[in-house]
JSON list of C-alpha atoms in Angstrom, two decimals:
[
{"chain": "I", "resi": 8, "resn": "MET", "atom": "CA", "xyz": [-26.60, 10.35, 26.30]},
{"chain": "I", "resi": 9, "resn": "ALA", "atom": "CA", "xyz": [-24.87, 7.88, 28.62]},
{"chain": "I", "resi": 10, "resn": "CYS", "atom": "CA", "xyz": [-21.44, 9.32, 27.79]},
{"chain": "I", "resi": 11, "resn": "THR", "atom": "CA", "xyz": [-22.71, 12.76, 28.76]},
{"chain": "I", "resi": 12, "resn": "TYR", "atom": "CA", "xyz": [-23.93, 11.39, 32.08]},
{"chain": "I", "resi": 13, "resn": "ILE", "atom": "CA", "xyz": [-20.53, 9.78, 32.65]},
{"chain": "I", "resi": 14, "resn": "GLN", "atom": "CA", "xyz": [-18.74, 13.05, 31.89]},
{"chain": "I", "resi": 15, "resn": "MET", "atom": "CA", "xyz": [-21.04, 14.88, 34.30]},
{"chain": "I", "resi": 16, "resn": "GLY", "atom": "CA", "xyz": [-20.41, 12.31, 37.03]},
{"chain": "I", "resi": 17, "resn": "GLU", "atom": "CA", "xyz": [-23.99, 11.05, 36.87]},
{"chain": "I", "resi": 18, "resn": "ILE", "atom": "CA", "xyz": [-22.90, 7.41, 36.97]},
{"chain": "I", "resi": 19, "resn": "LYS", "atom": "CA", "xyz": [-26.24, 5.95, 38.11]},
{"chain": "I", "resi": 20, "resn": "LYS", "atom": "CA", "xyz": [-28.09, 7.77, 35.32]},
{"chain": "I", "resi": 21, "resn": "ALA", "atom": "CA", "xyz": [-25.50, 6.47, 32.86]},
{"chain": "I", "resi": 22, "resn": "LYS", "atom": "CA", "xyz": [-26.07, 2.93, 34.15]},
{"chain": "I", "resi": 23, "resn": "THR", "atom": "CA", "xyz": [-29.82, 3.22, 33.67]},
{"chain": "I", "resi": 24, "resn": "ASN", "atom": "CA", "xyz": [-29.40, 4.67, 30.19]},
{"chain": "I", "resi": 25, "resn": "LEU", "atom": "CA", "xyz": [-26.92, 2.00, 29.09]},
{"chain": "I", "resi": 26, "resn": "ASN", "atom": "CA", "xyz": [-29.00, -0.87, 30.44]},
{"chain": "I", "resi": 27, "resn": "LYS", "atom": "CA", "xyz": [-31.98, 0.41, 28.46]},
{"chain": "I", "resi": 28, "resn": "ALA", "atom": "CA", "xyz": [-29.83, 0.78, 25.35]},
{"chain": "I", "resi": 29, "resn": "ILE", "atom": "CA", "xyz": [-28.59, -2.80, 25.66]},
{"chain": "I", "resi": 30, "resn": "MET", "atom": "CA", "xyz": [-32.18, -4.04, 26.06]},
{"chain": "I", "resi": 31, "resn": "PHE", "atom": "CA", "xyz": [-33.03, -2.52, 22.67]},
{"chain": "I", "resi": 32, "resn": "LYS", "atom": "CA", "xyz": [-29.75, -3.09, 20.81]},
{"chain": "I", "resi": 33, "resn": "SER", "atom": "CA", "xyz": [-27.51, -5.62, 22.52]},
{"chain": "I", "resi": 34, "resn": "ASP", "atom": "CA", "xyz": [-25.04, -5.94, 19.64]},
{"chain": "I", "resi": 35, "resn": "VAL", "atom": "CA", "xyz": [-23.45, -2.49, 20.05]},
{"chain": "I", "resi": 36, "resn": "PRO", "atom": "CA", "xyz": [-20.01, -3.05, 21.62]},
{"chain": "I", "resi": 37, "resn": "GLU", "atom": "CA", "xyz": [-19.68, 0.51, 22.93]},
{"chain": "I", "resi": 38, "resn": "PHE", "atom": "CA", "xyz": [-22.73, 0.07, 25.15]},
{"chain": "I", "resi": 39, "resn": "HIS", "atom": "CA", "xyz": [-21.08, -2.90, 26.85]},
{"chain": "I", "resi": 40, "resn": "TYR", "atom": "CA", "xyz": [-17.72, -1.15, 27.16]},
{"chain": "I", "resi": 41, "resn": "ASN", "atom": "CA", "xyz": [-19.27, 1.95, 28.70]},
{"chain": "I", "resi": 42, "resn": "LEU", "atom": "CA", "xyz": [-21.36, -0.14, 31.08]},
{"chain": "I", "resi": 43, "resn": "ALA", "atom": "CA", "xyz": [-18.21, -1.98, 32.17]},
{"chain": "I", "resi": 44, "resn": "TYR", "atom": "CA", "xyz": [-16.68, 1.41, 32.96]},
{"chain": "I", "resi": 45, "resn": "VAL", "atom": "CA", "xyz": [-19.79, 2.44, 34.90]},
{"chain": "I", "resi": 46, "resn": "TYR", "atom": "CA", "xyz": [-19.77, -0.73, 36.99]},
{"chain": "I", "resi": 47, "resn": "LYS", "atom": "CA", "xyz": [-16.06, -0.23, 37.68]},
{"chain": "I", "resi": 48, "resn": "LYS", "atom": "CA", "xyz": [-16.84, 3.27, 38.95]},
{"chain": "I", "resi": 49, "resn": "LEU", "atom": "CA", "xyz": [-19.63, 1.81, 41.10]},
{"chain": "I", "resi": 50, "resn": "ASN", "atom": "CA", "xyz": [-17.11, -0.64, 42.62]},
{"chain": "I", "resi": 51, "resn": "LYS", "atom": "CA", "xyz": [-18.79, -3.69, 41.08]},
{"chain": "I", "resi": 52, "resn": "PRO", "atom": "CA", "xyz": [-15.82, -5.46, 39.49]},
{"chain": "I", "resi": 53, "resn": "LYS", "atom": "CA", "xyz": [-17.62, -8.70, 38.64]},
{"chain": "I", "resi": 54, "resn": "LEU", "atom": "CA", "xyz": [-20.31, -6.89, 36.68]},
{"chain": "I", "resi": 55, "resn": "ALA", "atom": "CA", "xyz": [-17.66, -4.70, 35.08]},
{"chain": "I", "resi": 56, "resn": "GLN", "atom": "CA", "xyz": [-15.79, -7.81, 33.94]},
{"chain": "I", "resi": 57, "resn": "THR", "atom": "CA", "xyz": [-18.99, -9.36, 32.57]},
{"chain": "I", "resi": 58, "resn": "TYR", "atom": "CA", "xyz": [-19.65, -6.36, 30.35]},
{"chain": "I", "resi": 59, "resn": "LEU", "atom": "CA", "xyz": [-16.01, -6.10, 29.34]},
{"chain": "I", "resi": 60, "resn": "ASP", "atom": "CA", "xyz": [-16.16, -9.77, 28.29]},
{"chain": "I", "resi": 61, "resn": "ASN", "atom": "CA", "xyz": [-19.31, -9.00, 26.29]},
{"chain": "I", "resi": 62, "resn": "TYR", "atom": "CA", "xyz": [-17.50, -6.11, 24.62]},
{"chain": "I", "resi": 63, "resn": "ASN", "atom": "CA", "xyz": [-14.56, -8.36, 23.70]},
{"chain": "I", "resi": 64, "resn": "LYS", "atom": "CA", "xyz": [-16.89, -11.00, 22.24]},
{"chain": "I", "resi": 65, "resn": "LEU", "atom": "CA", "xyz": [-18.64, -8.39, 20.13]},
{"chain": "I", "resi": 66, "resn": "THR", "atom": "CA", "xyz": [-15.47, -6.75, 18.85]},
{"chain": "I", "resi": 67, "resn": "ASN", "atom": "CA", "xyz": [-13.21, -9.71, 18.12]},
{"chain": "I", "resi": 68, "resn": "GLY", "atom": "CA", "xyz": [-15.11, -12.90, 18.73]},
{"chain": "I", "resi": 69, "resn": "GLY", "atom": "CA", "xyz": [-13.72, -13.24, 22.23]},
{"chain": "I", "resi": 70, "resn": "ASN", "atom": "CA", "xyz": [-10.14, -13.74, 21.04]},
{"chain": "I", "resi": 71, "resn": "SER", "atom": "CA", "xyz": [-8.47, -11.28, 23.38]}
]
């Protein structure tokens, strides 16, 4: 659902959806990657980097 919101330009709805998804299943890398993208779009680079770091940790143990 979050990807659909992103495609529609509904970035704030995507953010809400992804935050809820991470609350329930925090080990899904795509949630973190997509949330990093959302925060980048919202001009929040520090939060974007945090979620990108989380994505990297989940996908390759942080060895980027």
